[in-house]
Coordinates of C-alpha atoms in Angstrom, one line a residue:
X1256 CA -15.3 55.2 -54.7
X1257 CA -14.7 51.6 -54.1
X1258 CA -16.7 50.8 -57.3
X1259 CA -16.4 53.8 -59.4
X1260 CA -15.9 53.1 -63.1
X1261 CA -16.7 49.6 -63.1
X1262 CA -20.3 48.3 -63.8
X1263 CA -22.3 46.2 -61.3
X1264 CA -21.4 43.1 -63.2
X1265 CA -18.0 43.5 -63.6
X1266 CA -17.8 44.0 -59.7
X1267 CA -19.0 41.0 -59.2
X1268 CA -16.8 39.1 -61.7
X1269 CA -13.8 40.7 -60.0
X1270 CA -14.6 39.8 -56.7
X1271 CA -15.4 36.1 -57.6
X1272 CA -12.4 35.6 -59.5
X1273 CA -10.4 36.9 -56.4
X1274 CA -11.7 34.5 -54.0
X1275 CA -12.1 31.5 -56.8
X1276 CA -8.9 32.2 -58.6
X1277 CA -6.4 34.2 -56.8
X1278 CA -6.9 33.6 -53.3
X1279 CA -6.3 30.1 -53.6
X1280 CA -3.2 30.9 -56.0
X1281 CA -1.5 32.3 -53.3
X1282 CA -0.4 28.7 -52.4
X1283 CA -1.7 26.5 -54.6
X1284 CA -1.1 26.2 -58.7
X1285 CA -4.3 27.0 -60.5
X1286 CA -4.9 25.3 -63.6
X1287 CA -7.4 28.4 -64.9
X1288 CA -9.9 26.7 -67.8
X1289 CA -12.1 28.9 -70.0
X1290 CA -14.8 27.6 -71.4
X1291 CA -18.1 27.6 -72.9
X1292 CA -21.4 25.7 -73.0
X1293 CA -21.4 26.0 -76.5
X1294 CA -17.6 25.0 -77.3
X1295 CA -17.1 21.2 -78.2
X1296 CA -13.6 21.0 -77.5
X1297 CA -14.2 22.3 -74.3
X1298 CA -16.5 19.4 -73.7
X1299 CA -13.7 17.1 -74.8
X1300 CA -11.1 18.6 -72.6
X1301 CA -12.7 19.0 -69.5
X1302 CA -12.7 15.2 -68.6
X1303 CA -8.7 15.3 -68.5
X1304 CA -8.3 18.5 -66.5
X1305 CA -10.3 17.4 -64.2
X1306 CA -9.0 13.8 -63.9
X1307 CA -5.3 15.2 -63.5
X1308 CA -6.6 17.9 -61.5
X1309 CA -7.8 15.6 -59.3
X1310 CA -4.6 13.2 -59.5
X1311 CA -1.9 16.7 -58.7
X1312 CA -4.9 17.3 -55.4
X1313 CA -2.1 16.5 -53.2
X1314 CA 0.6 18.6 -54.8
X1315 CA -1.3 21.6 -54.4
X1316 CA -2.9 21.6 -57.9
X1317 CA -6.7 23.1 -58.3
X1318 CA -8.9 23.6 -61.2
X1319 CA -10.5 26.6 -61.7
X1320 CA -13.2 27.5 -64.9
X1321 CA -14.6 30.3 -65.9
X1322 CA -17.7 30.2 -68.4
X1323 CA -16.7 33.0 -71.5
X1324 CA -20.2 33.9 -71.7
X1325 CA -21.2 34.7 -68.3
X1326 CA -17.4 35.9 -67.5
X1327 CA -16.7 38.2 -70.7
X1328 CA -15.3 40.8 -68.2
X1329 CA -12.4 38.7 -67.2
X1330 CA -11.9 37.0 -70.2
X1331 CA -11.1 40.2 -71.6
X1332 CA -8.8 40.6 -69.2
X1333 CA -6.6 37.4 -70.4
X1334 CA -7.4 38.7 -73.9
X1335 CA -9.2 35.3 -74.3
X1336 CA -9.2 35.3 -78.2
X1337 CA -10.3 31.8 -78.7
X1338 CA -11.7 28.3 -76.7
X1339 CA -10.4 26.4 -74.7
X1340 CA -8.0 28.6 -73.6
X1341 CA -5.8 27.6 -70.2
X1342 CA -3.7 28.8 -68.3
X1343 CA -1.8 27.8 -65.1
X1344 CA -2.0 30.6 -62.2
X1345 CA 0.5 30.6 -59.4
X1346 CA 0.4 34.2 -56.7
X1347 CA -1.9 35.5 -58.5
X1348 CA -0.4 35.6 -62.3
X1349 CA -0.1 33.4 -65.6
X1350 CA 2.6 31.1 -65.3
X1351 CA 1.9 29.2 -68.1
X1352 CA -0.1 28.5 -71.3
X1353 CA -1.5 25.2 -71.2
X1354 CA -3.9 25.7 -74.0
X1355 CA -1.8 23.2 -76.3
X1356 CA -1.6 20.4 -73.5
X1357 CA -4.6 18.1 -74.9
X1358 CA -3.9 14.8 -73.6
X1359 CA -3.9 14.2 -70.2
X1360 CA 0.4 12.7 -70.8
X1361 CA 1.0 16.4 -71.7
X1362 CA -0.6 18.1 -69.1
X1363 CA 0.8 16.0 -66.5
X1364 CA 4.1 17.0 -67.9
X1365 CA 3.3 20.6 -67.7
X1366 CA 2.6 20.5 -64.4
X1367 CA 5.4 18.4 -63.4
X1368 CA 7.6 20.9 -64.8
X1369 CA 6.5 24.0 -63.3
X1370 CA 6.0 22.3 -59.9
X1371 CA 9.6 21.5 -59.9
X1372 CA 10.4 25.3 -60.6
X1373 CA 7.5 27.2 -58.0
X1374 CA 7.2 27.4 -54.6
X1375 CA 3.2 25.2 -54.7
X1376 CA 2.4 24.8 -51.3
X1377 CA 5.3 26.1 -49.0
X1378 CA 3.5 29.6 -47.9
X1379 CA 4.8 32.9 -47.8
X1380 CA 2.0 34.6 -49.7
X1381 CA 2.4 37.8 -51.2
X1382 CA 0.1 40.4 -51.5
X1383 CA 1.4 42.5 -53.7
X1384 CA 1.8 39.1 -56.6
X1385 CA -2.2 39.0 -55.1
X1386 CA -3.4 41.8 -56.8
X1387 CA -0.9 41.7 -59.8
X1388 CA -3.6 40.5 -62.6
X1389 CA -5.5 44.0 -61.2
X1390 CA -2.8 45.9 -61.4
X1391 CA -2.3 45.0 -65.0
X1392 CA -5.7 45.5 -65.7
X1393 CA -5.9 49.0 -64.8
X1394 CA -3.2 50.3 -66.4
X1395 CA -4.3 48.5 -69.4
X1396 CA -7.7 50.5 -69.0
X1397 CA -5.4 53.7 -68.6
X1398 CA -3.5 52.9 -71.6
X1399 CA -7.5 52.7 -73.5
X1400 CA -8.2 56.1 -72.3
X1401 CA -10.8 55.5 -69.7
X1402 CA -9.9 57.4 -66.7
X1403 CA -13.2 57.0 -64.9
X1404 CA -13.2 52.9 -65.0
X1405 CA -9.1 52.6 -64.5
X1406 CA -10.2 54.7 -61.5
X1407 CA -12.6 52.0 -60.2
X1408 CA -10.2 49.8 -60.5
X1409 CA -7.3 51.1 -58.6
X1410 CA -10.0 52.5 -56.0
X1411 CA -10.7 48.7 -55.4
X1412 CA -7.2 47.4 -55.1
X1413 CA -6.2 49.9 -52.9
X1414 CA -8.9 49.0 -50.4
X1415 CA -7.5 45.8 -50.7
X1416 CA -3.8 46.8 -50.3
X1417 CA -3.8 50.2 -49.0
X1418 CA -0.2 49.9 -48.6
X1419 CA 0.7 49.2 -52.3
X1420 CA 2.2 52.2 -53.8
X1421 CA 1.6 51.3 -57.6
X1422 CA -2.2 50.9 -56.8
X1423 CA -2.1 55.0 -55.1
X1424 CA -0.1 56.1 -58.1
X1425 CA -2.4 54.6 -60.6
X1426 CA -5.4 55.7 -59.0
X1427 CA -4.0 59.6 -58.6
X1428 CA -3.3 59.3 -62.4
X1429 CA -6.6 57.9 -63.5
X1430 CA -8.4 60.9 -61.7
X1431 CA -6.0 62.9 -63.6
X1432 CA -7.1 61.7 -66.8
X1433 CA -10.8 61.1 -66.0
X1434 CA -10.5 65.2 -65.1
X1435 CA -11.2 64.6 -61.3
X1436 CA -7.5 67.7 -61.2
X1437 CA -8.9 68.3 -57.2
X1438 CA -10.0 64.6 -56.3
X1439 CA -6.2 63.4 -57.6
X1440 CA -4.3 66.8 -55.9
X1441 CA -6.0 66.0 -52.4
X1442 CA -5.2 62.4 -52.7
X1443 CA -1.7 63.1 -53.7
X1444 CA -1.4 65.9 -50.3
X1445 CA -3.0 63.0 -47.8
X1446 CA -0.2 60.5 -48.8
X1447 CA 2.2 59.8 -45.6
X1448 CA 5.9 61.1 -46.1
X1449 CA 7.6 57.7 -46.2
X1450 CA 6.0 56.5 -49.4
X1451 CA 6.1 60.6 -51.2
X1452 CA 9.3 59.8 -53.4
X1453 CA 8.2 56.6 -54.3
X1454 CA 8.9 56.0 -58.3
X1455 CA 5.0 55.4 -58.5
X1456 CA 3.8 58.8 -56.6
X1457 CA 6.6 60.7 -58.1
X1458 CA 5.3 59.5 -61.8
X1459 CA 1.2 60.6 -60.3
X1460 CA 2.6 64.0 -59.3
X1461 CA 4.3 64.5 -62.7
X1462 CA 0.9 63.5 -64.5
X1463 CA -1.1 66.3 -62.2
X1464 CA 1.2 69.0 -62.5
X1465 CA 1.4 68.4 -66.7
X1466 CA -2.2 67.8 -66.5
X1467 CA -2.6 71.3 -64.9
X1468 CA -0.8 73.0 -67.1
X1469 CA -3.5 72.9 -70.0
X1470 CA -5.1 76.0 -71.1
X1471 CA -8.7 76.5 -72.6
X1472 CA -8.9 75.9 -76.1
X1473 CA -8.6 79.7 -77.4
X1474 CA -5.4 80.2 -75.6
X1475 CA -4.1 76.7 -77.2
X1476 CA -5.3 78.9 -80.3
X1477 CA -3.7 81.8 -79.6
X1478 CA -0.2 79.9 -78.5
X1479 CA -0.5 78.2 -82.0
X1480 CA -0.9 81.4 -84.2
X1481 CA 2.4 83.2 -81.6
X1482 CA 4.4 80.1 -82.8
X1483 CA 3.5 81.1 -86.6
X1484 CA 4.5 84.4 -86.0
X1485 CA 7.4 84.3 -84.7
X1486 CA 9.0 80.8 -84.4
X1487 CA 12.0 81.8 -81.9
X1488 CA 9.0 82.1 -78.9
X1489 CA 10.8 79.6 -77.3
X1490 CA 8.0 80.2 -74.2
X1491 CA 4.7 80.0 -76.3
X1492 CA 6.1 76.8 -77.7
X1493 CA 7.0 75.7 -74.0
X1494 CA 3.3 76.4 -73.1
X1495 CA 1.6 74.4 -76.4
X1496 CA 3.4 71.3 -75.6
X1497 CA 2.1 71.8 -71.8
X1498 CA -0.9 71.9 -73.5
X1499 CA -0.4 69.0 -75.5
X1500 CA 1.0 67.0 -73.1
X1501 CA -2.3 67.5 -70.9
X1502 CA -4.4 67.0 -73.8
X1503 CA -2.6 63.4 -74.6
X1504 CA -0.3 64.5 -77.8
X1505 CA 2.6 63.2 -76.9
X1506 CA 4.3 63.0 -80.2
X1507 CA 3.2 67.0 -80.7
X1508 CA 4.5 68.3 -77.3
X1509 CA 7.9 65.8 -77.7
X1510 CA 8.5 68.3 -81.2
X1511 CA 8.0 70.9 -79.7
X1512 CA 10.7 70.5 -76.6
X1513 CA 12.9 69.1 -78.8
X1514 CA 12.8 72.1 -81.4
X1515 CA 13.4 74.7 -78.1
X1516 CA 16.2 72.1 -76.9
X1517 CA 17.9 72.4 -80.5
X1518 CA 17.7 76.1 -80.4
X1519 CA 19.0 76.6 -77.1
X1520 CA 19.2 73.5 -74.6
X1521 CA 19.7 76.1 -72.1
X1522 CA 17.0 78.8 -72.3
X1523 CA 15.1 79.7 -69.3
X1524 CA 17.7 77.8 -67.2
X1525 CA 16.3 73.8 -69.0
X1526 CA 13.0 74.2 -69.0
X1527 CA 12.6 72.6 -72.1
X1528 CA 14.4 69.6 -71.2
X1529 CA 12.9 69.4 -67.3
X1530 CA 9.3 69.4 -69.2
X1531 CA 10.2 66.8 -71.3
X1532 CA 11.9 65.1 -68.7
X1533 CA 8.4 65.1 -66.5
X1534 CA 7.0 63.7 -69.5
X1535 CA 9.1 60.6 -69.5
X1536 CA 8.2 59.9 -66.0
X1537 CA 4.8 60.5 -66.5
X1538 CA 4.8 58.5 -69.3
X1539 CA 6.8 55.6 -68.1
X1540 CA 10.6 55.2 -67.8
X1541 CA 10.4 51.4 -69.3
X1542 CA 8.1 52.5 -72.1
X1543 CA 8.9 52.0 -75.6
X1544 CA 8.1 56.1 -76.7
X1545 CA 9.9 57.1 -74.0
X1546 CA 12.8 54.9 -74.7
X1547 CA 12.6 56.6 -78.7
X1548 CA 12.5 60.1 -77.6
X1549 CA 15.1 59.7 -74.9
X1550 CA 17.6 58.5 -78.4
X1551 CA 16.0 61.8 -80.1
X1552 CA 16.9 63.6 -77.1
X1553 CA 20.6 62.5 -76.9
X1554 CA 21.3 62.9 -80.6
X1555 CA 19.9 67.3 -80.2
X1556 CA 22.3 67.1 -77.2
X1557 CA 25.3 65.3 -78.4
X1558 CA 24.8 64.5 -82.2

């Protein structure tokens, strides 16, 4: 389970750049270089990151590259757009942009600024800032739609950090979406008490329970054509947008609460508003969407 969703390849990139990259970050300031054979300014910088790499040693500065061509997996991951592109890695995330810092004057300035501000060399790692740059990577996977390789990912940080909460909730969420409804239900049952009320599992169980809610496509058919009928069936409209939801039409199911709310916020004691409620936390408190259809929300309620 370890490896599901991710290709041999990428495996292996993700395991080198955690014992080239982050691992060292953890107490060190990473000055993270990508490159490419090919690439003659990269040819031209590399001579002055490795001369003030060299002269920041004993200030807990290391220089990192990665080749673009034989890394495109993790240069994806940075969004590398264009090269030389550098960045400076401190507990396992981007601290800094040092693309623009040509000379080796402004890179020494660069790093004289942010070693003033971080704590290079005084310990105290932190696992959880370890595994950050994966953690971000998976949900961005999520966010693409690809349940299957979003689940590799978490799968593999949370044999690295069984502990983190945000690595179990991701992964129950990415068997939700790559269909895996049993695989995500009896993960979700085997977590210990302490961490069940956790933001990050409660946001899983949300996404499982909408999830199975879905009905096959002739009943999404049949809840449609009951809707035309007869617009006031307030509880076929409560089951299309549990279908929706489930089926990733957020904007659809968010109409369709909304238009029961407006009718009558209280029908079937809320269950209108707690759906779209477990949507929001399904979703994402923090996210934008949410955030819009929370303001669409208030203005049925009190507008």
């Amino acid at each position: 389970m370890a490896t599901a969703g991710l290709t041999v390849d990428e495996q292996q990139a993700v395991a080198e750049f955690q014992q080239s990259v982050v691992a060292p970050s953890m107490d060190k300031l990473v000055i993270l270089d990508f490159w490419a054979e090919w690439c003659g300014p990269c040819k031209t910088l590399t001579p002055v990151l490795e001369k003030v790499a060299a002269q920041y040693a004993d200030k807990g500065v290391i220089l990192a590259k990665v080749n673009v061509d034989e890394n495109k997996f993790i240069a994806s991951q940075f969004q590398v757009q264009s090269i030389p592109t550098v960045y400076a890695i401190f507990q396992g995330k981007p601290v800094a942009d040092l693309t623009s810092a040509r000379t080796e004057s402004q890179l020494s300035g660069a790093l004289d600024q942010l070693l003033e501000k971080l704590p290079v060399g005084e310990g105290g790692e932190q696992p959880q800032q370890d595994i950050a740059p994966l953690l971000a990577m998976g949900e961005e996977v999520l966010v693409e739609g690809d349940g299957e390789r979003a689940a590799g990912i978490f799968a593999q940080i949370a044999d690295m950090a069984p502990d983190n909460v945000d690595a179990v909730g991701g992964l129950i969420r990415s068997l939700v979406m790559a269909g895996h409804l049993e695989q995500a239900e009896k993960a979700l049952s085997d977590l210990p008490d302490e961490i069940s009320g956790n933001p990050a599992i409660e946001r899983a169980r949300s996404t499982l329970q909408l999830a199975k809610d879905k009905p096959d496509d002739s009943a999404l058919e049949g809840l449609r054509a009951a809707i035309d009928a007869n617009p006031k069936d307030h509880q076929a409209r409560l089951d299309l947008a549990s279908a929706l939801i489930a089926s990733g039409d957020h904007d659809g199911a968010a109409d369709h609460l909304l238009s029961i709310i407006a009718a009558d916020k209280d029908w079937n004691d809320g269950a209108a508003r707690e759906k779209l409620l477990s949507m929001f936390e399904m979703i994402g408190l923090e996210d934008d969407w949410v955030s819009a259809t929370r303001r669409k929300l208030s203005a049925v309620l009190f507008g």
